[in-house]
PDB file of C-alpha atoms in Angstrom:
ATOM      1  CA  GLY C  26      30.211   4.832  14.558  1.00 80.00           C
ATOM      2  CA  GLU C  27      30.200   6.067  10.601  1.00 87.00           C
ATOM      3  CA  VAL C  28      28.228   3.667   8.282  1.00 83.00           C
ATOM      4  CA  ALA C  29      29.331   4.314   4.674  1.00 87.00           C
ATOM      5  CA  GLY C  30      26.940   4.624   1.713  1.00 86.00           C
ATOM      6  CA  ASP C  31      26.643   5.628  -1.997  1.00 87.00           C
ATOM      7  CA  LEU C  32      23.011   7.479  -1.366  1.00 81.00           C
ATOM      8  CA  VAL C  33      21.180   9.079   2.098  1.00 83.00           C
ATOM      9  CA  VAL C  34      17.629   9.175   1.146  1.00 78.00           C
ATOM     10  CA  ALA C  35      15.440  11.007   4.566  1.00 78.00           C
ATOM     11  CA  ALA C  36      11.912  10.047   4.514  1.00 73.00           C
ATOM     12  CA  ILE C  37       9.992  12.318   7.386  1.00 74.00           C
ATOM     13  CA  GLY C  38       6.784  11.689   6.266  1.00 72.00           C
ATOM     14  CA  VAL C  39       4.395  14.176   5.755  1.00 76.00           C
ATOM     15  CA  VAL C  40       3.126  16.838   8.160  1.00 85.00           C
ATOM     16  CA  PRO C  41      -0.210  18.330   7.766  1.00 91.00           C
ATOM     17  CA  ASN C  42      -0.868  22.023   6.784  1.00 92.00           C
ATOM     18  CA  THR C  43      -3.505  23.048   8.915  1.00 95.00           C
ATOM     19  CA  GLY C  44      -1.816  26.297  10.770  1.00 93.00           C
ATOM     20  CA  PHE C  45      -4.379  28.272   9.385  1.00 96.00           C
ATOM     21  CA  LEU C  46      -7.088  26.837  11.345  1.00 96.00           C
ATOM     22  CA  ALA C  47      -5.475  27.064  14.730  1.00 91.00           C
ATOM     23  CA  ASP C  48      -8.722  29.480  15.962  1.00 92.00           C
ATOM     24  CA  SER C  49     -11.412  28.103  13.644  1.00 95.00           C
ATOM     25  CA  GLY C  50     -12.747  25.897  15.918  1.00 95.00           C
ATOM     26  CA  ILE C  51     -12.110  23.164  14.309  1.00 97.00           C
ATOM     27  CA  ALA C  52     -10.019  20.404  16.666  1.00 97.00           C
ATOM     28  CA  LEU C  53      -6.744  19.372  15.596  1.00 97.00           C
ATOM     29  CA  SER C  54      -4.409  16.211  16.859  1.00 95.00           C
ATOM     30  CA  ARG C  55      -1.428  17.197  18.817  1.00 91.00           C
ATOM     31  CA  GLY C  56       0.391  16.429  15.394  1.00 90.00           C
ATOM     32  CA  GLY C  57      -1.887  18.774  13.311  1.00 94.00           C
ATOM     33  CA  ALA C  58      -4.332  16.261  11.536  1.00 96.00           C
ATOM     34  CA  ILE C  59      -8.129  17.212  11.370  1.00 97.00           C
ATOM     35  CA  GLU C  60     -10.046  15.286  13.540  1.00 97.00           C
ATOM     36  CA  THR C  61     -12.712  13.310  11.410  1.00 97.00           C
ATOM     37  CA  ASP C  62     -15.268  11.137  12.700  1.00 97.00           C
ATOM     38  CA  ASP C  63     -16.014   8.002  10.453  1.00 96.00           C
ATOM     39  CA  ALA C  64     -18.367   9.983   7.956  1.00 97.00           C
ATOM     40  CA  LEU C  65     -15.047  12.230   8.037  1.00 98.00           C
ATOM     41  CA  ARG C  66     -16.851  15.087   9.028  1.00 98.00           C
ATOM     42  CA  THR C  67     -14.824  17.416  11.678  1.00 98.00           C
ATOM     43  CA  SER C  68     -15.837  19.004  14.818  1.00 97.00           C
ATOM     44  CA  VAL C  69     -17.805  21.804  13.092  1.00 97.00           C
ATOM     45  CA  ALA C  70     -20.962  21.449  11.456  1.00 96.00           C
ATOM     46  CA  GLY C  71     -20.861  21.747   7.352  1.00 97.00           C
ATOM     47  CA  VAL C  72     -16.704  20.669   7.334  1.00 97.00           C
ATOM     48  CA  TRP C  73     -15.628  17.372   6.248  1.00 98.00           C
ATOM     49  CA  ALA C  74     -11.764  17.091   5.786  1.00 97.00           C
ATOM     50  CA  ALA C  75     -10.077  14.449   3.445  1.00 97.00           C
ATOM     51  CA  GLY C  76      -6.879  13.066   2.558  1.00 94.00           C
ATOM     52  CA  ASP C  77      -2.782  14.396   3.756  1.00 92.00           C
ATOM     53  CA  CYS C  78      -4.634  16.685   6.607  1.00 94.00           C
ATOM     54  CA  ALA C  79      -7.343  14.085   7.750  1.00 96.00           C
ATOM     55  CA  ASN C  80      -6.853  12.049  11.509  1.00 95.00           C
ATOM     56  CA  VAL C  81      -8.674   9.028  10.208  1.00 95.00           C
ATOM     57  CA  THR C  82      -9.342   5.414  12.398  1.00 91.00           C
ATOM     58  CA  TRP C  83      -6.667   2.398  10.855  1.00 85.00           C
ATOM     59  CA  ALA C  84      -7.155  -1.165  11.115  1.00 77.00           C
ATOM     60  CA  ASP C  85      -5.115  -1.116  14.539  1.00 78.00           C
ATOM     61  CA  GLY C  86      -7.435   1.098  15.549  1.00 84.00           C
ATOM     62  CA  SER C  87      -4.976   3.932  15.549  1.00 86.00           C
ATOM     63  CA  ARG C  88      -5.511   7.810  14.363  1.00 91.00           C
ATOM     64  CA  ARG C  89      -3.220   9.568  12.124  1.00 91.00           C
ATOM     65  CA  PRO C  90      -3.373  10.452   8.626  1.00 92.00           C
ATOM     66  CA  GLU C  91      -2.444   8.314   5.355  1.00 89.00           C
ATOM     67  CA  GLN C  92      -0.058  10.435   3.227  1.00 84.00           C
ATOM     68  CA  LEU C  93      -1.079   8.290  -0.067  1.00 83.00           C
ATOM     69  CA  TRP C  94      -3.729   9.559  -3.198  1.00 84.00           C
ATOM     70  CA  TYR C  95      -5.095   6.352  -3.365  1.00 84.00           C
ATOM     71  CA  THR C  96      -6.705   7.153  -0.103  1.00 89.00           C
ATOM     72  CA  ALA C  97      -6.949  10.435  -0.016  1.00 93.00           C
ATOM     73  CA  ARG C  98      -9.475   9.586  -3.663  1.00 92.00           C
ATOM     74  CA  ASP C  99     -11.346   6.887  -1.554  1.00 92.00           C
ATOM     75  CA  GLN C 100     -11.831   9.264   2.102  1.00 96.00           C
ATOM     76  CA  GLY C 101     -12.936  11.892  -1.006  1.00 96.00           C
ATOM     77  CA  ARG C 102     -15.322   9.883  -2.195  1.00 96.00           C
ATOM     78  CA  VAL C 103     -16.571   8.823   1.574  1.00 97.00           C
ATOM     79  CA  ALA C 104     -16.718  12.132   1.967  1.00 97.00           C
ATOM     80  CA  ALA C 105     -18.784  12.991  -1.070  1.00 98.00           C
ATOM     81  CA  ARG C 106     -21.680  10.716  -0.093  1.00 97.00           C
ATOM     82  CA  SER C 107     -21.487  12.136   3.448  1.00 98.00           C
ATOM     83  CA  MET C 108     -21.747  15.650   2.257  1.00 98.00           C
ATOM     84  CA  LEU C 109     -25.204  14.423   0.585  1.00 97.00           C
ATOM     85  CA  GLY C 110     -26.498  12.994   3.952  1.00 97.00           C
ATOM     86  CA  ASP C 111     -25.714   9.071   3.049  1.00 97.00           C
ATOM     87  CA  GLU C 112     -24.593   6.971   5.819  1.00 97.00           C
ATOM     88  CA  VAL C 113     -21.445   6.554   5.197  1.00 97.00           C
ATOM     89  CA  ALA C 114     -18.213   4.992   7.019  1.00 96.00           C
ATOM     90  CA  TYR C 115     -14.532   5.577   5.637  1.00 95.00           C
ATOM     91  CA  ARG C 116     -12.597   1.811   6.001  1.00 89.00           C
ATOM     92  CA  ARG C 117      -9.548   1.682   4.625  1.00 82.00           C
ATOM     93  CA  GLY C 118      -9.558  -2.167   4.289  1.00 81.00           C
ATOM     94  CA  THR C 119      -6.367  -4.521   2.939  1.00 87.00           C
ATOM     95  CA  TRP C 120      -3.178  -2.085   3.486  1.00 85.00           C
ATOM     96  CA  TYR C 121      -1.079  -1.314  -0.112  1.00 87.00           C
ATOM     97  CA  ASN C 122       1.192   1.132  -0.752  1.00 87.00           C
ATOM     98  CA  SER C 123       2.946   1.925  -3.725  1.00 83.00           C
ATOM     99  CA  ALA C 124       5.970   4.858  -4.430  1.00 81.00           C
ATOM    100  CA  LYS C 125       8.640   5.794  -6.169  1.00 82.00           C
ATOM    101  CA  PHE C 126      12.117   7.070  -4.917  1.00 78.00           C
ATOM    102  CA  PHE C 127      14.056   8.400  -7.202  1.00 78.00           C
ATOM    103  CA  ASP C 128      13.973   6.053 -10.485  1.00 81.00           C
ATOM    104  CA  LEU C 129      13.337   3.274  -7.945  1.00 84.00           C
ATOM    105  CA  GLU C 130       9.664   2.201  -7.772  1.00 88.00           C
ATOM    106  CA  TYR C 131       7.715  -0.407  -5.304  1.00 90.00           C
ATOM    107  CA  THR C 132       4.192  -1.850  -4.706  1.00 93.00           C
ATOM    108  CA  THR C 133       3.248  -3.572  -1.812  1.00 93.00           C
ATOM    109  CA  ALA C 134      -0.305  -5.271  -1.903  1.00 94.00           C
ATOM    110  CA  GLY C 135      -1.843  -7.349   1.525  1.00 94.00           C
ATOM    111  CA  TRP C 136      -0.058  -9.339   4.298  1.00 90.00           C
ATOM    112  CA  VAL C 137       3.692  -8.864   3.562  1.00 89.00           C
ATOM    113  CA  PRO C 138       5.473  -9.872   7.457  1.00 85.00           C
ATOM    114  CA  LEU C 139       9.084  -9.252   7.879  1.00 79.00           C
ATOM    115  CA  CYS C 140      11.675 -12.370   6.596  1.00 74.00           C
ATOM    116  CA  LEU C 141      14.888 -11.089   8.234  1.00 71.00           C
ATOM    117  CA  ASP C 142      15.210  -9.154  11.896  1.00 74.00           C
ATOM    118  CA  PRO C 143      16.709  -5.555  10.924  1.00 71.00           C
ATOM    119  CA  ALA C 144      18.632  -5.352  13.760  1.00 76.00           C
ATOM    120  CA  ASP C 145      21.041  -8.635  12.992  1.00 78.00           C
ATOM    121  CA  ASN C 146      18.942  -9.436  10.010  1.00 73.00           C
ATOM    122  CA  SER C 147      18.973 -13.279  11.743  1.00 80.00           C
ATOM    123  CA  PRO C 148      15.820 -15.545   9.786  1.00 77.00           C
ATOM    124  CA  VAL C 149      11.981 -14.239  11.372  1.00 82.00           C
ATOM    125  CA  ASP C 150       9.338 -17.108  11.059  1.00 83.00           C
ATOM    126  CA  PRO C 151       6.447 -15.812  10.215  1.00 82.00           C
ATOM    127  CA  GLY C 152       4.258 -18.772  11.222  1.00 83.00           C
ATOM    128  CA  PRO C 153       2.968 -21.695  10.651  1.00 85.00           C
ATOM    129  CA  GLU C 154       1.062 -21.614   7.023  1.00 90.00           C
ATOM    130  CA  THR C 155       3.122 -18.872   6.302  1.00 92.00           C
ATOM    131  CA  ARG C 156       5.546 -19.308   2.555  1.00 91.00           C
ATOM    132  CA  CYS C 157       6.803 -17.571   0.051  1.00 91.00           C
ATOM    133  CA  TRP C 158       7.482 -17.189  -3.573  1.00 93.00           C
ATOM    134  CA  PHE C 159      10.470 -15.141  -4.629  1.00 92.00           C
ATOM    135  CA  GLN C 160      12.624 -14.477  -7.509  1.00 92.00           C
ATOM    136  CA  ARG C 161      15.203 -11.303  -8.713  1.00 92.00           C
ATOM    137  CA  VAL C 162      15.403 -10.197 -11.974  1.00 90.00           C
ATOM    138  CA  PRO C 163      18.707 -10.655 -12.957  1.00 91.00           C
ATOM    139  CA  GLY C 164      21.289  -7.931 -13.490  1.00 90.00           C
ATOM    140  CA  ARG C 165      18.054  -5.313 -12.665  1.00 87.00           C
ATOM    141  CA  PRO C 166      17.221  -3.851  -9.233  1.00 89.00           C
ATOM    142  CA  GLU C 167      13.887  -5.663  -9.032  1.00 91.00           C
ATOM    143  CA  SER C 168      12.164  -8.485  -7.494  1.00 92.00           C
ATOM    144  CA  GLN C 169       8.726  -9.666  -7.066  1.00 94.00           C
ATOM    145  CA  ARG C 170       7.949 -11.315  -3.964  1.00 94.00           C
ATOM    146  CA  ILE C 171       4.494 -13.073  -2.829  1.00 96.00           C
ATOM    147  CA  VAL C 172       3.046 -14.433   0.641  1.00 96.00           C
ATOM    148  CA  LEU C 173       0.960 -17.194   0.975  1.00 96.00           C
ATOM    149  CA  ARG C 174      -1.037 -18.922   3.313  1.00 94.00           C
ATOM    150  CA  GLY C 175      -1.402 -22.047   2.481  1.00 94.00           C
ATOM    151  CA  GLU C 176      -2.612 -22.375  -0.858  1.00 95.00           C
ATOM    152  CA  ARG C 177      -4.121 -18.944  -1.019  1.00 96.00           C
ATOM    153  CA  VAL C 178      -2.004 -15.480  -1.747  1.00 97.00           C
ATOM    154  CA  VAL C 179      -2.231 -12.388   1.141  1.00 96.00           C
ATOM    155  CA  GLY C 180       0.144 -10.990   0.012  1.00 96.00           C
ATOM    156  CA  PHE C 181       2.895  -9.494  -3.213  1.00 97.00           C
ATOM    157  CA  ASN C 182       6.007  -7.037  -2.689  1.00 95.00           C
ATOM    158  CA  MET C 183       6.791  -5.982  -6.125  1.00 94.00           C
ATOM    159  CA  LEU C 184      10.384  -4.229  -6.378  1.00 93.00           C
ATOM    160  CA  GLY C 185      12.327  -2.246  -9.593  1.00 91.00           C
ATOM    161  CA  SER C 186       8.662  -2.020 -11.882  1.00 87.00           C
ATOM    162  CA  ARG C 187       5.512  -0.592 -11.603  1.00 86.00           C
ATOM    163  CA  TRP C 188       2.600  -2.445 -10.321  1.00 92.00           C
ATOM    164  CA  ASN C 189      -1.657  -1.689 -10.093  1.00 92.00           C
ATOM    165  CA  HIS C 190      -2.363  -2.856  -6.639  1.00 91.00           C
ATOM    166  CA  GLU C 191      -5.762  -2.857  -7.076  1.00 91.00           C
ATOM    167  CA  VAL C 192      -5.148  -5.994  -9.520  1.00 95.00           C
ATOM    168  CA  LEU C 193      -2.889  -7.512  -6.714  1.00 97.00           C
ATOM    169  CA  LEU C 194      -5.743  -6.746  -4.299  1.00 95.00           C
ATOM    170  CA  GLN C 195      -8.045  -8.569  -6.351  1.00 96.00           C
ATOM    171  CA  TRP C 196      -6.847 -11.600  -6.210  1.00 98.00           C
ATOM    172  CA  ILE C 197      -5.897 -11.369  -2.489  1.00 97.00           C
ATOM    173  CA  HIS C 198      -9.732 -11.375  -1.551  1.00 97.00           C
ATOM    174  CA  GLU C 199     -10.483 -13.762  -4.147  1.00 97.00           C
ATOM    175  CA  ARG C 200      -8.411 -15.924  -2.246  1.00 97.00           C
ATOM    176  CA  ARG C 201      -6.145 -17.266  -5.090  1.00 98.00           C
ATOM    177  CA  SER C 202      -3.780 -19.382  -5.488  1.00 98.00           C
ATOM    178  CA  LEU C 203      -0.060 -18.999  -6.487  1.00 97.00           C
ATOM    179  CA  ASP C 204      -0.831 -22.093  -9.570  1.00 97.00           C
ATOM    180  CA  TRP C 205      -3.329 -19.237 -10.716  1.00 97.00           C
ATOM    181  CA  VAL C 206      -1.631 -16.231  -9.940  1.00 97.00           C
ATOM    182  CA  LEU C 207       1.721 -16.599 -11.722  1.00 96.00           C
ATOM    183  CA  PRO C 208       0.809 -17.236 -15.059  1.00 95.00           C
ATOM    184  CA  ARG C 209      -1.526 -13.840 -14.881  1.00 94.00           C
ATOM    185  CA  LEU C 210       0.373 -11.768 -12.555  1.00 94.00           C
ATOM    186  CA  GLY C 211       1.529  -9.438 -16.053  1.00 90.00           C
ATOM    187  CA  GLU C 212      -2.276  -8.775 -15.628  1.00 91.00           C
ATOM    188  CA  ALA C 213      -1.330  -6.097 -12.762  1.00 93.00           C
ATOM    189  CA  GLN C 214       2.129  -4.736 -14.460  1.00 89.00           C
ATOM    190  CA  PHE C 215       1.610  -1.186 -15.709  1.00 80.00           C
ATOM    191  CA  ASP C 216       2.167  -1.095 -19.399  1.00 64.00           C
ATOM    192  CA  GLU C 217       5.029   1.705 -19.612  1.00 60.00           C
ATOM    193  CA  GLU C 218       6.694   1.762 -22.969  1.00 57.00           C
ATOM    194  CA  PHE C 219      10.455   0.445 -22.381  1.00 59.00           C
ATOM    195  CA  SER C 220       9.133  -1.437 -20.207  1.00 66.00           C
ATOM    196  CA  PRO C 221      10.798  -5.296 -19.645  1.00 68.00           C
ATOM    197  CA  ARG C 222       7.032  -7.564 -19.394  1.00 70.00           C
ATOM    198  CA  PHE C 223       6.635  -9.955 -16.187  1.00 75.00           C
ATOM    199  CA  ARG C 224       7.985 -13.361 -16.418  1.00 77.00           C
ATOM    200  CA  VAL C 225       9.036 -15.729 -14.165  1.00 82.00           C
ATOM    201  CA  GLN C 226      12.898 -16.348 -14.055  1.00 78.00           C
ATOM    202  CA  PRO C 227      14.253 -19.951 -15.255  1.00 72.00           C
TER     203      PRO C 227
END
Protein backbone atom coordinates (compact mmCIF):
# COMPACT_ATOMS: atom_id res chain seq x y z
CA GLY A 1 0.00 0.00 0.00
CA GLU A 2 0.93 3.67 -0.18
CA VAL A 3 1.29 6.12 2.69
CA ALA A 4 1.04 9.84 1.98
CA GLY A 5 3.66 12.08 3.56
CA ASP A 6 5.48 15.39 3.20
CA LEU A 7 8.91 14.00 4.05
CA VAL A 8 10.60 10.60 4.21
CA VAL A 9 13.76 10.20 6.32
CA ALA A 10 15.89 7.05 6.15
CA ALA A 11 17.87 6.30 9.34
CA ILE A 12 20.18 3.38 8.51
CA GLY A 13 22.46 3.62 11.53
CA VAL A 14 26.25 3.47 11.45
CA VAL A 15 28.40 0.88 9.68
CA PRO A 16 31.98 0.74 11.06
CA ASN A 17 34.58 1.61 8.41
CA THR A 18 36.96 -1.19 9.37
CA GLY A 19 37.58 -3.01 6.09
CA PHE A 20 41.24 -1.97 6.20
CA LEU A 21 41.67 -4.17 9.30
CA ALA A 22 40.63 -7.42 7.56
CA ASP A 23 44.16 -8.93 7.60
CA SER A 24 45.41 -7.19 10.76
CA GLY A 25 44.66 -9.93 13.27
CA ILE A 26 42.25 -7.63 15.11
CA ALA A 27 39.02 -9.52 15.80
CA LEU A 28 35.93 -7.99 14.17
CA SER A 29 32.27 -8.70 14.83
CA ARG A 30 30.01 -10.04 12.09
CA GLY A 31 28.90 -6.44 11.44
CA GLY A 32 32.50 -5.21 11.18
CA ALA A 33 32.89 -3.58 14.61
CA ILE A 34 36.19 -4.04 16.46
CA GLU A 35 35.80 -6.51 19.32
CA THR A 36 36.94 -5.05 22.66
CA ASP A 37 37.10 -6.21 26.26
CA ASP A 38 35.77 -4.15 29.18
CA ALA A 39 38.94 -2.00 29.16
CA LEU A 40 38.50 -1.42 25.39
CA ARG A 41 41.55 -3.53 24.48
CA THR A 42 41.36 -5.34 21.13
CA SER A 43 42.55 -8.88 20.42
CA VAL A 44 45.99 -7.48 19.47
CA ALA A 45 48.30 -6.41 22.30
CA GLY A 46 48.89 -2.66 22.47
CA VAL A 47 45.80 -1.77 20.39
CA TRP A 48 42.63 -0.21 21.82
CA ALA A 49 39.37 0.85 20.14
CA ALA A 50 36.76 3.45 21.07
CA GLY A 51 33.82 5.20 19.43
CA ASP A 52 31.63 4.16 16.48
CA CYS A 53 33.99 1.31 15.52
CA ALA A 54 34.13 -0.40 18.95
CA ASN A 55 31.90 -3.37 19.86
CA VAL A 56 31.02 -2.81 23.52
CA THR A 57 28.70 -4.50 26.01
CA TRP A 58 25.38 -2.72 26.62
CA ALA A 59 23.36 -2.81 29.83
CA ASP A 60 21.17 -5.62 28.46
CA GLY A 61 24.26 -7.78 27.74
CA SER A 62 24.14 -7.32 23.97
CA ARG A 63 27.30 -6.29 22.09
CA ARG A 64 27.25 -3.54 19.48
CA PRO A 65 28.75 -0.10 18.81
CA GLU A 66 27.32 3.05 20.42
CA GLN A 67 26.93 5.72 17.74
CA LEU A 68 27.05 8.85 19.88
CA TRP A 69 29.89 11.33 20.21
CA TYR A 70 29.25 11.52 23.97
CA THR A 71 29.87 7.80 24.40
CA ALA A 72 32.89 8.01 22.07
CA ARG A 73 34.30 10.65 24.42
CA ASP A 74 33.58 8.47 27.46
CA GLN A 75 35.12 5.42 25.79
CA GLY A 76 38.19 7.45 24.80
CA ARG A 77 38.72 8.40 28.44
CA VAL A 78 38.49 4.75 29.53
CA ALA A 79 40.82 3.61 26.73
CA ALA A 80 43.38 6.28 27.72
CA ARG A 81 43.36 5.14 31.36
CA SER A 82 43.63 1.53 30.20
CA MET A 83 46.67 2.45 28.09
CA LEU A 84 48.26 3.94 31.22
CA GLY A 85 47.79 0.65 33.07
CA ASP A 86 44.79 1.57 35.25
CA GLU A 87 42.24 -1.14 36.05
CA VAL A 88 39.16 0.25 34.30
CA ALA A 89 35.94 -1.01 32.74
CA TYR A 90 33.70 0.89 30.35
CA ARG A 91 30.06 1.01 31.47
CA ARG A 92 27.61 3.32 29.79
CA GLY A 93 25.27 3.74 32.73
CA THR A 94 21.90 5.45 32.43
CA TRP A 95 20.61 5.64 28.84
CA TYR A 96 20.68 8.95 26.99
CA ASN A 97 20.62 10.20 23.42
CA SER A 98 20.63 13.59 21.79
CA ALA A 99 20.36 14.36 18.09
CA LYS A 100 19.11 16.70 15.42
CA PHE A 101 17.18 15.65 12.33
CA PHE A 102 17.04 18.56 9.87
CA ASP A 103 15.73 21.36 12.13
CA LEU A 104 14.17 19.09 14.78
CA GLU A 105 16.16 18.58 17.99
CA TYR A 106 15.51 15.93 20.62
CA THR A 107 17.05 14.79 23.89
CA THR A 108 16.16 11.63 25.80
CA ALA A 109 17.60 10.71 29.20
CA GLY A 110 16.73 7.87 31.53
CA TRP A 111 13.79 5.49 31.25
CA VAL A 112 11.09 6.60 28.80
CA PRO A 113 8.58 3.80 28.15
CA LEU A 114 6.22 3.56 25.21
CA CYS A 115 2.82 5.13 25.83
CA LEU A 116 1.30 3.94 22.55
CA ASP A 117 1.67 0.62 20.76
CA PRO A 118 3.44 1.33 17.43
CA ALA A 119 1.23 -1.24 15.67
CA ASP A 120 -2.12 0.44 16.28
CA ASN A 121 -1.56 3.48 18.56
CA SER A 122 -3.49 1.82 21.38
CA PRO A 123 -2.45 2.86 24.92
CA VAL A 124 0.31 0.83 26.59
CA ASP A 125 0.31 0.37 30.36
CA PRO A 126 3.83 1.31 31.58
CA GLY A 127 3.21 -0.45 34.88
CA PRO A 128 2.21 0.47 38.42
CA GLU A 129 3.66 3.59 40.02
CA THR A 130 4.55 5.04 36.59
CA ARG A 131 3.07 8.31 35.38
CA CYS A 132 4.05 11.17 33.07
CA TRP A 133 4.03 14.94 33.11
CA PHE A 134 3.63 16.24 29.55
CA GLN A 135 3.18 19.53 27.80
CA ARG A 136 3.13 20.66 24.18
CA VAL A 137 4.28 24.19 23.38
CA PRO A 138 1.51 26.01 21.44
CA GLY A 139 2.40 27.00 17.89
CA ARG A 140 5.72 25.11 17.78
CA PRO A 141 6.78 21.47 17.17
CA GLU A 142 8.04 21.25 20.74
CA SER A 143 7.09 19.19 23.78
CA GLN A 144 8.49 18.06 27.12
CA ARG A 145 7.73 14.74 28.80
CA ILE A 146 8.93 13.73 32.27
CA VAL A 147 8.47 10.15 33.47
CA LEU A 148 8.01 9.35 37.17
CA ARG A 149 8.03 6.18 39.23
CA GLY A 150 6.22 7.04 42.40
CA GLU A 151 7.49 10.52 43.25
CA ARG A 152 10.91 10.04 41.62
CA VAL A 153 11.79 11.42 38.15
CA VAL A 154 13.28 8.57 36.07
CA GLY A 155 13.21 9.88 32.50
CA PHE A 156 13.02 12.88 30.18
CA ASN A 157 11.93 13.08 26.54
CA MET A 158 12.41 16.58 25.13
CA LEU A 159 11.40 17.25 21.54
CA GLY A 160 11.93 20.39 19.49
CA SER A 161 14.61 22.22 21.50
CA ARG A 162 18.14 21.64 22.83
CA TRP A 163 18.73 20.21 26.32
CA ASN A 164 21.81 19.24 28.30
CA HIS A 165 21.40 15.50 28.97
CA GLU A 166 24.15 15.60 31.62
CA VAL A 167 22.02 17.86 33.84
CA LEU A 168 18.95 15.67 33.27
CA LEU A 169 20.96 12.55 34.17
CA GLN A 170 22.25 14.22 37.32
CA TRP A 171 18.68 14.90 38.47
CA ILE A 172 17.71 11.28 37.76
CA HIS A 173 20.69 10.04 39.78
CA GLU A 174 19.85 12.44 42.61
CA ARG A 175 16.31 10.96 42.68
CA ARG A 176 14.65 14.34 42.35
CA SER A 177 10.88 14.83 42.47
CA LEU A 178 8.76 16.51 39.79
CA ASP A 179 8.06 19.42 42.15
CA TRP A 180 11.83 19.94 42.50
CA VAL A 181 12.62 19.54 38.77
CA LEU A 182 9.92 21.69 37.14
CA PRO A 183 10.99 25.10 38.53
CA ARG A 184 14.62 24.29 37.61
CA LEU A 185 14.05 22.68 34.21
CA GLY A 186 15.16 25.80 32.35
CA GLU A 187 18.66 25.27 33.82
CA ALA A 188 19.01 22.15 31.66
CA GLN A 189 18.08 23.95 28.43
CA PHE A 190 20.99 25.04 26.26
CA ASP A 191 21.09 28.82 26.00
CA GLU A 192 20.83 29.39 22.26
CA GLU A 193 20.40 32.83 20.79
CA PHE A 194 16.79 33.42 19.74
CA SER A 195 15.69 30.15 21.40
CA PRO A 196 12.52 30.53 23.49
CA ARG A 197 13.21 29.71 27.14
CA PHE A 198 11.39 26.87 28.85
CA ARG A 199 8.30 27.63 30.88
CA VAL A 200 5.44 25.53 32.17
CA GLN A 201 2.43 26.22 29.98
CA PRO A 202 -0.76 27.46 31.68
